[in-house]
Short mmCIF file of C-alpha atoms in Angstrom, two decimals:
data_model
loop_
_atom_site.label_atom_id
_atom_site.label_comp_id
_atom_site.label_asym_id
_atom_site.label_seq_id
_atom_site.Cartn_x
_atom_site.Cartn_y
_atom_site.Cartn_z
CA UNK A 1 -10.50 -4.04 7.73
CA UNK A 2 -6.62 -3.73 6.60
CA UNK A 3 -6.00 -4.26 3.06
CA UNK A 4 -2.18 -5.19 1.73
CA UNK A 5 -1.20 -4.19 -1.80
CA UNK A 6 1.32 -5.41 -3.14
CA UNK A 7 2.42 -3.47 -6.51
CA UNK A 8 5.81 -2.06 -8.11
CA UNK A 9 7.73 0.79 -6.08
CA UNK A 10 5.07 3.30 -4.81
CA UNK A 11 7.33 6.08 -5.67
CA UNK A 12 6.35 5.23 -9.51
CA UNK A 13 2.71 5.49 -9.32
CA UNK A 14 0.56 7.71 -11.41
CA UNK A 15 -2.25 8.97 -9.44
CA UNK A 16 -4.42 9.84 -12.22
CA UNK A 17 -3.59 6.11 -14.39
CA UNK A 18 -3.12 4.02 -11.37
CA UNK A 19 -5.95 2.07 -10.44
CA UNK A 20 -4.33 0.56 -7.24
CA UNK A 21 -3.64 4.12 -6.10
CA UNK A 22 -7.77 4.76 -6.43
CA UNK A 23 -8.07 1.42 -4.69
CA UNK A 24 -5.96 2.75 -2.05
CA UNK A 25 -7.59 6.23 -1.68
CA UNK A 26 -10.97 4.69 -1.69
CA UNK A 27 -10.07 2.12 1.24
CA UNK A 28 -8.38 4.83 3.63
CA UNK A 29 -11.70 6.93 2.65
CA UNK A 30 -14.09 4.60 3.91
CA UNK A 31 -11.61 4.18 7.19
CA UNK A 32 -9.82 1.00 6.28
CA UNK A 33 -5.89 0.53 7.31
CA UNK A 34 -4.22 0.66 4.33
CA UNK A 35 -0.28 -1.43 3.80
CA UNK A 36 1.55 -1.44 1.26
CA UNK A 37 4.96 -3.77 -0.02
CA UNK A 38 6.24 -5.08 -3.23
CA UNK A 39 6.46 -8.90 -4.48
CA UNK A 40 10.40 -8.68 -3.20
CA UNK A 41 8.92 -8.36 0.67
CA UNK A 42 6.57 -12.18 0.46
CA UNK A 43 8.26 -14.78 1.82
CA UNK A 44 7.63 -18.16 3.61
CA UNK A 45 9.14 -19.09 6.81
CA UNK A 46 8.47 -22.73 7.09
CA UNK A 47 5.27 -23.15 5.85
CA UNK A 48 3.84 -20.02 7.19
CA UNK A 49 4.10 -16.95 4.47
CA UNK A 50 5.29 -13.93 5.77
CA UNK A 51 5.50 -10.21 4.28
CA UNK A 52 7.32 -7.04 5.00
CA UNK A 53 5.29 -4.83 4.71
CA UNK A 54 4.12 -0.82 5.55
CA UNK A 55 1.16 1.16 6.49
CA UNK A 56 0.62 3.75 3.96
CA UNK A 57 -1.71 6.80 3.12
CA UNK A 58 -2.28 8.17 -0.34
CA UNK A 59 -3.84 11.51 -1.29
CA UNK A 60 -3.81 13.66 -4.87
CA UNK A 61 -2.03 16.30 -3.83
CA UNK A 62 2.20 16.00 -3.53
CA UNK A 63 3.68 14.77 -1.94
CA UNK A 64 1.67 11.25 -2.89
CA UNK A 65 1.73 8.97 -0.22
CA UNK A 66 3.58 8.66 3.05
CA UNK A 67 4.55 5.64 4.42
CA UNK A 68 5.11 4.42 8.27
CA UNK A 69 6.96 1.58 10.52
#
């Protein structure tokens, strides 16, 4: 499966507060593809929504996530 989570600026997570960055390590552990965008990147072209959005991984150690085209 691919999840998409959409949350505030990745740079400003907290990985020992955040629960979406748990969610996150817990989906790429069990080998789902993991994207990531913020509110600012849904959008509806006609009446089709549409998002801008990345693949990302997460881990605990720094830096905290990387993110890809």
């Amino acid at each position: 499966m691919r999840f998409l989570f959409v949350m505030d600026p990745i740079a400003s997570i907290l990985p020992d507060k955040d629960t979406t960055f748990v969610l996150m390590l817990e989906s790429l552990r069990r080998g789902h593809g993991v994207w990531y965008c913020q509110v600012a990147d849904l959008f509806v072209r006609g009446h089709e929504p549409r998002v801008r959005a990345r693949r990302a991984e997460v881990r605990r150690d720094e830096p905290h996530y990387a993110l890809f085209e």
